[in-house]
PDB file of C-alpha atoms in Angstrom:
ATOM      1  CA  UNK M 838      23.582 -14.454  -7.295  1.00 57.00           C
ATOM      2  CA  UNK M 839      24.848 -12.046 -10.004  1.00 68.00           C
ATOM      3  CA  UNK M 840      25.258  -8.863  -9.332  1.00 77.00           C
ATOM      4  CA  UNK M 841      23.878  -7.285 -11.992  1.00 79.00           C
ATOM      5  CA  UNK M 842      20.515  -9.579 -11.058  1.00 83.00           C
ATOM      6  CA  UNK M 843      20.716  -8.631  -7.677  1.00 87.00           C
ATOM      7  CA  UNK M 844      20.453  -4.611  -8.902  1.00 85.00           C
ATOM      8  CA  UNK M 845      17.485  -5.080 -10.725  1.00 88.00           C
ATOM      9  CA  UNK M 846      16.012  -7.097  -8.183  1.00 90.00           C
ATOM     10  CA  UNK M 847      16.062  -4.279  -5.868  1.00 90.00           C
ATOM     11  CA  UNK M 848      15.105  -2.020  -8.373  1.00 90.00           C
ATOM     12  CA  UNK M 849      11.965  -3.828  -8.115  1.00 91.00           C
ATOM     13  CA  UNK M 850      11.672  -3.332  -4.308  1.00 92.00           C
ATOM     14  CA  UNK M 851       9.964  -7.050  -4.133  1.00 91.00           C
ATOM     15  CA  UNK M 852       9.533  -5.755  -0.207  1.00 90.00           C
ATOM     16  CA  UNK M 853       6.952  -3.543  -1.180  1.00 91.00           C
ATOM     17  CA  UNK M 854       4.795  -6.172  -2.428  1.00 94.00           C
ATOM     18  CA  UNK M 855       3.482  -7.125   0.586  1.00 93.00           C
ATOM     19  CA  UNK M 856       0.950  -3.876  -0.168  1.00 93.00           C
ATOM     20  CA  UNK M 857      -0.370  -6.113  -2.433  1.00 96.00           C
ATOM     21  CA  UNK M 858      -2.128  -8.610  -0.437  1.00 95.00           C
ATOM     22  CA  UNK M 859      -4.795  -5.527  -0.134  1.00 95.00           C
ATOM     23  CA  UNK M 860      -6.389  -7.424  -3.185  1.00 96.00           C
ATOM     24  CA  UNK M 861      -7.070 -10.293  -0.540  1.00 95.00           C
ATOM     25  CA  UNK M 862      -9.282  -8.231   1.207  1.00 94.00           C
ATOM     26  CA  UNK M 863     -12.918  -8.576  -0.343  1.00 92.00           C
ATOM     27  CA  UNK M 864     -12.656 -12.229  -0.797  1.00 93.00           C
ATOM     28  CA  UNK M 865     -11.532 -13.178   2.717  1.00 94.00           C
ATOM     29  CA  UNK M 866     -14.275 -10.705   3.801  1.00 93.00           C
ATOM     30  CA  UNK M 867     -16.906 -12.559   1.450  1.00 91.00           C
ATOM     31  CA  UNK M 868     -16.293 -15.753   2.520  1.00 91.00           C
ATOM     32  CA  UNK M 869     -15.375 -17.123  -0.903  1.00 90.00           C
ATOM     33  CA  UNK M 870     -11.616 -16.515  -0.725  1.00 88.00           C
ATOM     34  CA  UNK M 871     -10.890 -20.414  -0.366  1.00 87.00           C
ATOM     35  CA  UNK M 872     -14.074 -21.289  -2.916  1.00 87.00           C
ATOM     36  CA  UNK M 873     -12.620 -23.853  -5.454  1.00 88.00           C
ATOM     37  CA  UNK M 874     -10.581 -22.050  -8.284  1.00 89.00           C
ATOM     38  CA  UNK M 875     -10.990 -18.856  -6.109  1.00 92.00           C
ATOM     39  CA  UNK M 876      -7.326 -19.002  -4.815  1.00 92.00           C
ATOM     40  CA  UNK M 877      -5.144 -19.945  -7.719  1.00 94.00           C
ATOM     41  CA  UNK M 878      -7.111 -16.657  -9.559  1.00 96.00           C
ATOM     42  CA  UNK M 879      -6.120 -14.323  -6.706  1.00 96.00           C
ATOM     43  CA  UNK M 880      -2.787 -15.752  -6.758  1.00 96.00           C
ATOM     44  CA  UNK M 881      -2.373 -14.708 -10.517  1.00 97.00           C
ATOM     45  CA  UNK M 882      -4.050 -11.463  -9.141  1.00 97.00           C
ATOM     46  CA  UNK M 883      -1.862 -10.759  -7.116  1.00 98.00           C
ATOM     47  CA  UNK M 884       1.300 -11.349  -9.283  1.00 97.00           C
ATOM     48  CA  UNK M 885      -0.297  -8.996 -11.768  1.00 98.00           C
ATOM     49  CA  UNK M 886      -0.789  -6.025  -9.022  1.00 98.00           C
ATOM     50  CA  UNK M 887       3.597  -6.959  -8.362  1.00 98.00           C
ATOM     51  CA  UNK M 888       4.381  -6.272 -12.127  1.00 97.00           C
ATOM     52  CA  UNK M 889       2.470  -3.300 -11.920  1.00 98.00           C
ATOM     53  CA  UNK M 890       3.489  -1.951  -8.938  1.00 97.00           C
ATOM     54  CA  UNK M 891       7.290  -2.879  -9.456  1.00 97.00           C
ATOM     55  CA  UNK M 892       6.957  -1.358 -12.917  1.00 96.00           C
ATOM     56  CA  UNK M 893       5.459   1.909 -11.755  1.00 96.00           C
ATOM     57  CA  UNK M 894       8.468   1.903  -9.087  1.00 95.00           C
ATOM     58  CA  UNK M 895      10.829   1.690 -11.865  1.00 94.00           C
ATOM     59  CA  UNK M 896       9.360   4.454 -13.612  1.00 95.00           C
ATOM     60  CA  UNK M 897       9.152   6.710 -10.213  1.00 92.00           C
ATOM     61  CA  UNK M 898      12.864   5.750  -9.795  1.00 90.00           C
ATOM     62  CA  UNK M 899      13.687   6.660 -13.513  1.00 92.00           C
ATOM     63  CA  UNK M 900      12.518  10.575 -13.131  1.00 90.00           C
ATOM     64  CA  UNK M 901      13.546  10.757  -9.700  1.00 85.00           C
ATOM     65  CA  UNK M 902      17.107   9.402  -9.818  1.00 86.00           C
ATOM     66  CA  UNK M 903      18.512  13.012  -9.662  1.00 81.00           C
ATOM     67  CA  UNK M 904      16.601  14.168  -6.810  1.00 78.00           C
ATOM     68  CA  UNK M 905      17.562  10.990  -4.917  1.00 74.00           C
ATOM     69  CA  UNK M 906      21.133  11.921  -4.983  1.00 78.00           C
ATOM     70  CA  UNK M 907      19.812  14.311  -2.736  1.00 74.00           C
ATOM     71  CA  UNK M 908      18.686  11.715  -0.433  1.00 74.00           C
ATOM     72  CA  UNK M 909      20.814  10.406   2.450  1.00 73.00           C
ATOM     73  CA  UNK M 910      19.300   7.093   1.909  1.00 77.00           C
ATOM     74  CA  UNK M 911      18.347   6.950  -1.601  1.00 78.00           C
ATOM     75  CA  UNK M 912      20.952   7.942  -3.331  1.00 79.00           C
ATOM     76  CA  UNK M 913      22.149   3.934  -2.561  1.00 81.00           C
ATOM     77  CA  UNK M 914      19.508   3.163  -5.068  1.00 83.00           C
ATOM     78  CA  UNK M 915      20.465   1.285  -8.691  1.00 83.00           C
ATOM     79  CA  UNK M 916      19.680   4.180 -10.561  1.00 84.00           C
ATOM     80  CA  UNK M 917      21.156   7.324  -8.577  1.00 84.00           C
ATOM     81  CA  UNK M 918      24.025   5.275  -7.111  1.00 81.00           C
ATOM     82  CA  UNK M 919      24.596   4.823 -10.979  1.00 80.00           C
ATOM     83  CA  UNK M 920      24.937   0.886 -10.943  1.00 83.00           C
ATOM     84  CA  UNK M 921      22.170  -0.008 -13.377  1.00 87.00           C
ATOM     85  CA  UNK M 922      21.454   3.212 -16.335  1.00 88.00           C
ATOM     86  CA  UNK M 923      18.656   4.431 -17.486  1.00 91.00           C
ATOM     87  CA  UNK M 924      17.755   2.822 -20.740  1.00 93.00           C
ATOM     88  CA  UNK M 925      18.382  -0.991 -19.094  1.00 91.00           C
ATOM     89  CA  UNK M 926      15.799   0.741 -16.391  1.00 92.00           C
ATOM     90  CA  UNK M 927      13.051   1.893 -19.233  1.00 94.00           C
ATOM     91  CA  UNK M 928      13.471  -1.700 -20.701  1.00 95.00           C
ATOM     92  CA  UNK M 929      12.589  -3.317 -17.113  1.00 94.00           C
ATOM     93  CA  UNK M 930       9.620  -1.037 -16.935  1.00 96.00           C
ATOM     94  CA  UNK M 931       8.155  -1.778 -20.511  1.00 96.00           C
ATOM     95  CA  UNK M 932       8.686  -5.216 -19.856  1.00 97.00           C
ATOM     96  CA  UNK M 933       7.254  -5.296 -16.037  1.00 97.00           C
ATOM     97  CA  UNK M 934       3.861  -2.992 -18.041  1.00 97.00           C
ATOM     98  CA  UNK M 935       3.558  -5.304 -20.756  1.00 97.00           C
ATOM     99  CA  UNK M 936       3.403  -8.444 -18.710  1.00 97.00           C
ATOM    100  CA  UNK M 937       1.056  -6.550 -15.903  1.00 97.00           C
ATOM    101  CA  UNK M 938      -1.473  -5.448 -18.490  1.00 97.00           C
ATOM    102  CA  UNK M 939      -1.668  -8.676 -20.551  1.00 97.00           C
ATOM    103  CA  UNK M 940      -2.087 -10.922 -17.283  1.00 97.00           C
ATOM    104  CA  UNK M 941      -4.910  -8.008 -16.017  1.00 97.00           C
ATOM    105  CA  UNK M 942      -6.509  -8.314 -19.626  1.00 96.00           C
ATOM    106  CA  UNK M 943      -6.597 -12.421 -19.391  1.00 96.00           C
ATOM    107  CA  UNK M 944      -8.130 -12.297 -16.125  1.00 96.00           C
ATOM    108  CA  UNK M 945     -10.776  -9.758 -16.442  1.00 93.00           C
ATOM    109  CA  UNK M 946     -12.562  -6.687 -18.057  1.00 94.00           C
ATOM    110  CA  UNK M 947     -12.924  -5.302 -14.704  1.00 95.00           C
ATOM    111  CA  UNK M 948      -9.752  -6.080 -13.094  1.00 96.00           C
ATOM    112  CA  UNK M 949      -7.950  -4.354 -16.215  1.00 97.00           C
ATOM    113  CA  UNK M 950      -9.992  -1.529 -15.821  1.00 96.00           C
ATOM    114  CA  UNK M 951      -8.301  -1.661 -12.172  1.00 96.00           C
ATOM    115  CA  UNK M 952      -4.913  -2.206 -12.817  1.00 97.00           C
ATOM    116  CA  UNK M 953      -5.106   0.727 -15.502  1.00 97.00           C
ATOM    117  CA  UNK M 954      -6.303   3.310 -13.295  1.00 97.00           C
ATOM    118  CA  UNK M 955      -3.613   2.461 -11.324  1.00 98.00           C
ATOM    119  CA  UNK M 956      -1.375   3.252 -13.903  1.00 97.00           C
ATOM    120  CA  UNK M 957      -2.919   6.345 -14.919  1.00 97.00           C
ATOM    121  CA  UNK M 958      -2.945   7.626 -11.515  1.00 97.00           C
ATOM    122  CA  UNK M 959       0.658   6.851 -10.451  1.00 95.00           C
ATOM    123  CA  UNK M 960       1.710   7.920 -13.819  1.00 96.00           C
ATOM    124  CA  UNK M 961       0.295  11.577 -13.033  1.00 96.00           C
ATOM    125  CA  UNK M 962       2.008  11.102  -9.928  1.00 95.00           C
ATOM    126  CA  UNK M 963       5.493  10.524 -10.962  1.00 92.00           C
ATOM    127  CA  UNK M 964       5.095  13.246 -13.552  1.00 92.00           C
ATOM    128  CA  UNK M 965       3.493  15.879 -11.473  1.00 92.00           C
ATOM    129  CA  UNK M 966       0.844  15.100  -8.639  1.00 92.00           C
ATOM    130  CA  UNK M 967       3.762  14.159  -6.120  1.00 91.00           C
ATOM    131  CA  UNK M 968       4.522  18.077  -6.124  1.00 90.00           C
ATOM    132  CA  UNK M 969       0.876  18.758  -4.972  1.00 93.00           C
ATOM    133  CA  UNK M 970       0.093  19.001  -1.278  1.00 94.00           C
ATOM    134  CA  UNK M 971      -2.251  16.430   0.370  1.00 93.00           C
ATOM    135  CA  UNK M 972      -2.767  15.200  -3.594  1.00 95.00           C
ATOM    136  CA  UNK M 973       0.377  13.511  -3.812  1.00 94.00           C
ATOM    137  CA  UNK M 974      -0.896  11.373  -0.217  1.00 94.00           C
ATOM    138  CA  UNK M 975      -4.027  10.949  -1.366  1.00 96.00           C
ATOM    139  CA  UNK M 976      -2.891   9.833  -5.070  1.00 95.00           C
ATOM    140  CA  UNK M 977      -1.263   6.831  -2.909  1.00 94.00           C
ATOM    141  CA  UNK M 978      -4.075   5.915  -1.355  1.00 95.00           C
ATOM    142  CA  UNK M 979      -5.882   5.297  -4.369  1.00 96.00           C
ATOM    143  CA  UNK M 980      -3.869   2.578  -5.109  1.00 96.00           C
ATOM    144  CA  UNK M 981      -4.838   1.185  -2.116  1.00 95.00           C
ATOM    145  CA  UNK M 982      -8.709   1.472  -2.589  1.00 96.00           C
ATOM    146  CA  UNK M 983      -8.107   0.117  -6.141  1.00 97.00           C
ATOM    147  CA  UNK M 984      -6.014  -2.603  -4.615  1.00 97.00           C
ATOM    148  CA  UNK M 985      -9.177  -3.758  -2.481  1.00 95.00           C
ATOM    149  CA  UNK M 986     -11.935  -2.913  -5.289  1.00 96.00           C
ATOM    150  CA  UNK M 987      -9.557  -5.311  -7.868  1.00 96.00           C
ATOM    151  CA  UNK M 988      -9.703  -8.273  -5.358  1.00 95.00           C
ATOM    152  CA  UNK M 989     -12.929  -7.992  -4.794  1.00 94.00           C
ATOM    153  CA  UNK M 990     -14.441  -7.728  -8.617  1.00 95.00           C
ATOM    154  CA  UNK M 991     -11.696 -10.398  -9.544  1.00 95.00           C
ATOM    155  CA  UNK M 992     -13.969 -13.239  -7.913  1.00 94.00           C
ATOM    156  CA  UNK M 993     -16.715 -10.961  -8.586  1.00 92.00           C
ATOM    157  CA  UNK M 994     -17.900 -10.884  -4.770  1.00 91.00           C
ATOM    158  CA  UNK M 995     -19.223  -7.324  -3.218  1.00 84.00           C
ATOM    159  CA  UNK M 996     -17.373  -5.273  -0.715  1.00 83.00           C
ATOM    160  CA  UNK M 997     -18.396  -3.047   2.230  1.00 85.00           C
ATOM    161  CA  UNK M 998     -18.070   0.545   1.705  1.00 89.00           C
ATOM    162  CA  UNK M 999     -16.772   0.861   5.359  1.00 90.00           C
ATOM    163  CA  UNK M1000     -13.788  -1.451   4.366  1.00 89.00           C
ATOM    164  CA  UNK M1001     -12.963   0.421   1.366  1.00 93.00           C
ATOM    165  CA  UNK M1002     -13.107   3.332   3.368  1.00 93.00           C
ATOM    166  CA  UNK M1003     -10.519   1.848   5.846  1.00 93.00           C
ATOM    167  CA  UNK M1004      -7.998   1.232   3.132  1.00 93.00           C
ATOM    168  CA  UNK M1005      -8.500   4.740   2.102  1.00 95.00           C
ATOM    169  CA  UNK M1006      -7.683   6.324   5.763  1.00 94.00           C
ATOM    170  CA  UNK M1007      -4.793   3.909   6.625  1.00 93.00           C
ATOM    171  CA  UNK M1008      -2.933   4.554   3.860  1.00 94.00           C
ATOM    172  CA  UNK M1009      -3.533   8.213   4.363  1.00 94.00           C
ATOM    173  CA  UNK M1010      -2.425   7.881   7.331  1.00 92.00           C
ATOM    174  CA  UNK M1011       0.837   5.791   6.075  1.00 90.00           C
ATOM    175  CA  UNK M1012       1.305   8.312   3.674  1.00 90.00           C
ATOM    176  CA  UNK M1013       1.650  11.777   5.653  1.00 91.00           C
ATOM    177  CA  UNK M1014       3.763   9.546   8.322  1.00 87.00           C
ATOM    178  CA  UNK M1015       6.063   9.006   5.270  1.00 86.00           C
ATOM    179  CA  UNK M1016       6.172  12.712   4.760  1.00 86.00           C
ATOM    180  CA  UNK M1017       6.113  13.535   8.308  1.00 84.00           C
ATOM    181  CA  UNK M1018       9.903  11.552   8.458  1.00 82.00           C
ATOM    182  CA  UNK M1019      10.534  12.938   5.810  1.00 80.00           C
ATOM    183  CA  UNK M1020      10.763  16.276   7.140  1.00 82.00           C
ATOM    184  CA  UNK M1021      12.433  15.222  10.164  1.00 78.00           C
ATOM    185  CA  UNK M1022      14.884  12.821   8.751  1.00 74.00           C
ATOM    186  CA  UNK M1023      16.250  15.507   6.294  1.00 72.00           C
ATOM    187  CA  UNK M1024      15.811  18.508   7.868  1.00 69.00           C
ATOM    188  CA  UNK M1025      16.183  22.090   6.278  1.00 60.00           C
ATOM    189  CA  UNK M1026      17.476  20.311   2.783  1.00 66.00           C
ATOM    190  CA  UNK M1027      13.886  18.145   3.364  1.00 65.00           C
ATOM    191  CA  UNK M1028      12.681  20.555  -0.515  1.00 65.00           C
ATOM    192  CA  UNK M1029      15.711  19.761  -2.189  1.00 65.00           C
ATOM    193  CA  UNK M1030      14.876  15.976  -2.449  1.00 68.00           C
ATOM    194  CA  UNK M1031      10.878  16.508  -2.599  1.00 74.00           C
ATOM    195  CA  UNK M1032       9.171  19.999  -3.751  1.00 82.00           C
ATOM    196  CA  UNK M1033       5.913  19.028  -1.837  1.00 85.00           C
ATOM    197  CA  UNK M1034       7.760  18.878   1.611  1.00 83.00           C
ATOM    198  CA  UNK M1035       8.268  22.891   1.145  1.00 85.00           C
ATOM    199  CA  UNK M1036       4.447  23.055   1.165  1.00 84.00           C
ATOM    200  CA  UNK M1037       3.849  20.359   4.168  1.00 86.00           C
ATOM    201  CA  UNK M1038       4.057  22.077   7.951  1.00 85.00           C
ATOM    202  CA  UNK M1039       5.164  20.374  10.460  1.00 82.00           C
ATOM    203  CA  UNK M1040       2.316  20.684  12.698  1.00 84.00           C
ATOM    204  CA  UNK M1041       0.037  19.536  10.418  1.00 87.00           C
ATOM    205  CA  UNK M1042       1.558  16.697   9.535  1.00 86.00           C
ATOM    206  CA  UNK M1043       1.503  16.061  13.689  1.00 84.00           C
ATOM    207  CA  UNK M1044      -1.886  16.543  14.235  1.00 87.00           C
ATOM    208  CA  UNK M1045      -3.241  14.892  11.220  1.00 90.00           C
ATOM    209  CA  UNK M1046      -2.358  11.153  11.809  1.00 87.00           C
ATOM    210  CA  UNK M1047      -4.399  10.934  15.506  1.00 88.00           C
ATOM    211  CA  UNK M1048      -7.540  12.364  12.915  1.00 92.00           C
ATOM    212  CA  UNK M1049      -6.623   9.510  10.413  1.00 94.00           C
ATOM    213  CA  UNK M1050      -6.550   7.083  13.504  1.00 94.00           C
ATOM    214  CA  UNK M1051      -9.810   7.928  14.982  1.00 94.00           C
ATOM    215  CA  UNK M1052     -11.540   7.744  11.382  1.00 94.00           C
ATOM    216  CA  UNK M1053      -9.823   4.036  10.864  1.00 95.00           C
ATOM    217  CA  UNK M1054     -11.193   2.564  14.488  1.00 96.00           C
ATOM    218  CA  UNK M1055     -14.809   3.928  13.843  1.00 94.00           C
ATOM    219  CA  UNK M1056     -15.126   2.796  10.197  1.00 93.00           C
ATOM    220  CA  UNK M1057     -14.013  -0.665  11.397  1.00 95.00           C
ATOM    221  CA  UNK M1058     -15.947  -0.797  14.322  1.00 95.00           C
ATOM    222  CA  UNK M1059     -19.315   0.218  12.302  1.00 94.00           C
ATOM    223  CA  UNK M1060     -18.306  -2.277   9.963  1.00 94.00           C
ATOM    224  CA  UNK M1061     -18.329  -4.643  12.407  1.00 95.00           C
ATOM    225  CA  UNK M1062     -21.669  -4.310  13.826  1.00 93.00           C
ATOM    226  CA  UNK M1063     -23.373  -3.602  10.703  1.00 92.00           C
ATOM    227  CA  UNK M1064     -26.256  -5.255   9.851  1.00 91.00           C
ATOM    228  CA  UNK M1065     -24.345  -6.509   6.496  1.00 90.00           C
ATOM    229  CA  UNK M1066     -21.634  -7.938   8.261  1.00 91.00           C
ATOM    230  CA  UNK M1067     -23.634  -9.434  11.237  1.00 93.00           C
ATOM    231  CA  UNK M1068     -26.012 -10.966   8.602  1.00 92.00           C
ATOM    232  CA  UNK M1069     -23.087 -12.334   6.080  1.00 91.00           C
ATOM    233  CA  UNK M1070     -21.052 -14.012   8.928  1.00 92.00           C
ATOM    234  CA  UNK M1071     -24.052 -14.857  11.466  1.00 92.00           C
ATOM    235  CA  UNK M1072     -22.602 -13.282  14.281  1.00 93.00           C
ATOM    236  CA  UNK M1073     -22.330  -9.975  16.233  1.00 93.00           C
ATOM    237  CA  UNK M1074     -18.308 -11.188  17.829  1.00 95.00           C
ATOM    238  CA  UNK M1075     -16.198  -9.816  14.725  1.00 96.00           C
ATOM    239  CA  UNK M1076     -16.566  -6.393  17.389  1.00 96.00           C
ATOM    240  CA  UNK M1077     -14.133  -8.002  18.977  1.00 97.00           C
ATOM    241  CA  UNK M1078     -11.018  -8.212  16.623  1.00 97.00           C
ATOM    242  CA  UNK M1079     -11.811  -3.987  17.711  1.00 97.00           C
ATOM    243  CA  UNK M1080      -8.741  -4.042  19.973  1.00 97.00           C
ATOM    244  CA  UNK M1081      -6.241  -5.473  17.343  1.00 97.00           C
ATOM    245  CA  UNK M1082      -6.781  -2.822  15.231  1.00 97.00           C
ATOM    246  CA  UNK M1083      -6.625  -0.423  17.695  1.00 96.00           C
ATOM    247  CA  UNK M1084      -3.594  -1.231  19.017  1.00 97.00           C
ATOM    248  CA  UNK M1085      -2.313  -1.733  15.754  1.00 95.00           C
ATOM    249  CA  UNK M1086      -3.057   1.859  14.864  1.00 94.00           C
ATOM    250  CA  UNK M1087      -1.687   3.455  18.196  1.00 92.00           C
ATOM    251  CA  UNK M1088       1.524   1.261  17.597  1.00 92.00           C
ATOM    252  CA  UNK M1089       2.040   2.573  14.116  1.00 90.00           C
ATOM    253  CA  UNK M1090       1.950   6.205  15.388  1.00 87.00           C
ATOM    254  CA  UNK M1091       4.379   5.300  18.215  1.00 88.00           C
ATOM    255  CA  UNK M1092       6.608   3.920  15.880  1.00 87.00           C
ATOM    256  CA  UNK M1093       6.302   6.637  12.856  1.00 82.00           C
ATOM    257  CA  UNK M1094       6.446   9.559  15.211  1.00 79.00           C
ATOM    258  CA  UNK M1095       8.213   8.953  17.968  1.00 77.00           C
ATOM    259  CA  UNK M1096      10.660   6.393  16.975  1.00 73.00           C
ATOM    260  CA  UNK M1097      10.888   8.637  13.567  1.00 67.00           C
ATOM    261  CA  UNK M1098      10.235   5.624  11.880  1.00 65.00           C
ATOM    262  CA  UNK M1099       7.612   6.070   9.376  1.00 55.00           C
ATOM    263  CA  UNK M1100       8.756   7.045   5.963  1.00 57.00           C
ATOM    264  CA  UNK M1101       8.652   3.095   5.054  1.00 72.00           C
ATOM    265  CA  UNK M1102       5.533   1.029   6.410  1.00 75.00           C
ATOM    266  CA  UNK M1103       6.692  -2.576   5.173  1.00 78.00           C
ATOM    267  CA  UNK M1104       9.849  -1.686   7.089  1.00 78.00           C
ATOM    268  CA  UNK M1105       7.740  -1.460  10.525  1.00 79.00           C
ATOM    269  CA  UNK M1106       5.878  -4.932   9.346  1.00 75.00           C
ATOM    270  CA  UNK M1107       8.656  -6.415   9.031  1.00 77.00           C
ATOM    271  CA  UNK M1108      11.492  -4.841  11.623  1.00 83.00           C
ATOM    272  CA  UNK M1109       8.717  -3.816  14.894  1.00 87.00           C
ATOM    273  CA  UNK M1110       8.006  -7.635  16.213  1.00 91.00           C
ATOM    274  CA  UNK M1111       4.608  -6.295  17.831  1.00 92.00           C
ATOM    275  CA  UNK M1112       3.241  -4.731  14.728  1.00 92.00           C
ATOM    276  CA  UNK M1113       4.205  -8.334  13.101  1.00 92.00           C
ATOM    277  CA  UNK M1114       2.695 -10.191  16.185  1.00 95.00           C
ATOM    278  CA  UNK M1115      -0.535  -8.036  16.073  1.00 96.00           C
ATOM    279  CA  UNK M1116      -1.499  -8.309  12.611  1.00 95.00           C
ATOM    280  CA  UNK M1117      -0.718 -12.066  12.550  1.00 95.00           C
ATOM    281  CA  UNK M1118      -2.920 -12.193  15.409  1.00 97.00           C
ATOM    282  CA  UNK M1119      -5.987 -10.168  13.934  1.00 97.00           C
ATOM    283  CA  UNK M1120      -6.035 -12.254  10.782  1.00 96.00           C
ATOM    284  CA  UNK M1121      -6.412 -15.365  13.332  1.00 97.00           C
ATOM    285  CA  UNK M1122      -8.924 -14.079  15.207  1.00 97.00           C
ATOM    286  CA  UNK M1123     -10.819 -12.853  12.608  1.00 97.00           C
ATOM    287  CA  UNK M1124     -10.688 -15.483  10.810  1.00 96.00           C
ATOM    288  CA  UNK M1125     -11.958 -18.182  13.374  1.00 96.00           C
ATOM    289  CA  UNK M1126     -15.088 -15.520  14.242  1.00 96.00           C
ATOM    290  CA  UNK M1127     -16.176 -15.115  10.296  1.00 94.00           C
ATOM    291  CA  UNK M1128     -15.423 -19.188   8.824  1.00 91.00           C
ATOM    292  CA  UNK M1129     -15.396 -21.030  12.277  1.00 86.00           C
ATOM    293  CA  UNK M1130     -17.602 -18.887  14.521  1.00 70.00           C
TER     294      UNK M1130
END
């Protein structure tokens, strides 16, 4: 491949769009994921939430690439590491918008409304919500509850408030684990690349995630057993996928705090074989109780 195509592929950090497949969410909850037409929409869906999120990444990229010459790791990037400059970069992300937000337009009034919010949010991140404490986390996870809400309204199915509010603590908790290695991967000079991290003590950042965990395992498990989900599937057994998401939590923490692992998720789904093995294994399972019970 070209090099110059292979640096603005990984300006686009493709990885990262397996965040994405939140949008699946409501509709393999509803039962109507695999409806006819259902799946090709969520397909397009989901390549519109990849030129969004790719083009927001660019844009992140584009007003951090000083800091991240800061950064041990980052500074490898196209735009610090200087092989790609910045006005080929703001092309990409005008391009990457443009083709997000006339796809989210064609397929939807309130998928649009989704995919702009998105925008506006990570927008006011990259420009000054990243330097607030516990905002710039929480800012994240927005994208995730949007991510869920867009999948949902796409197909126009309803979703469980307990879900959304799953998405919302797991990628809280994903979030101050990134910050939390952070911290520990760059030490004293932690400010210097991120402002925020200045603000962030360590000891909060170790207690927090077991709080975030706890939350996570009893939103699911009332989901579970509630009276919505028990009637919508016709059956009490989705209680016991419980232990995959359990373990899936505890592993997470293992692996983000004491393998110092944390500051990229989709590099523990795809580099820690049990995380990989578990989650494969929960979709199964849950899958066979809720369409084949």
């Amino acid at each position: 491949m070209d090099k110059r195509a292979t640096v603005l592929i990984r300006l686009l950090r493709p990885h990262h769009w397996v965040k994405n497949l939140f949008i699946f969410a409501g509709p393999f909850f509803s039962l109507k994921l695999f409806a006819p037409g259902n799946a090709f929409t969520m397909s397009l869906g989901f390549v519109c939430w990849c030129l969004m999120t790719s083009a927001m990444y660019v844009f992140n990229d584009i007003v951090d690439r000083d800091s991240d010459t800061q950064h041990p790791q980052k500074k490898k990037r196209p735009l610090p590491s200087g092989a790609i400059g910045v006005r080929t970069a703001y092309a990409l992300w005008l391009l990457l918008l443009l083709g997000s937000v006339l796809l989210a337009s064609w397929l939807g009034r309130e998928f649009f409304y989704g995919i702009f919010l998105y925008f506006a949010i990570n927008l006011a991140y990259s420009l000054y919500l990243k330097h607030v404490i516990i905002l710039d986390v929480m800012c994240i996870a927005a994208g995730f509850v949007l991510r869920v809400i867009s999948g949902a309204v796409l197909i126009h199915v309803g979703f469980s408030e307990w879900l959304i509010m799953c998405a919302f603590m797991l990628s809280l908790l994903l979030g101050f684990s990134k910050r939390q290695e952070e911290i520990t991967y760059l030490g004293v000079d932690a400010h210097s690349h991120r402002k925020v991290l200045k603000d962030y003590e360590r000891g909060f950042l170790e207690r927090i995630p077991y709080t975030l965990i706890s939350a996570t395992i009893v939103c699911y498990m009332l989901y579970t057993v509630s009276q919505e989900a028990v009637r919508k599937f016709g059956t009490k057994n989705l209680i016991y996928t419980a232990p995959f998401v359990i373990y899936g939590l505890f592993r997470y923490a293992y692996v983000a705090y004491e393998k110092n692992k944390g500051a990229d998720p989709t590099q523990v789904l795809f580099q820690d074989l049990p995380t990989a093995v578990n989650i494969i294994l929960w979709i199964l399972a849950t899958a066979f109780i809720i369409y084949l019970h």
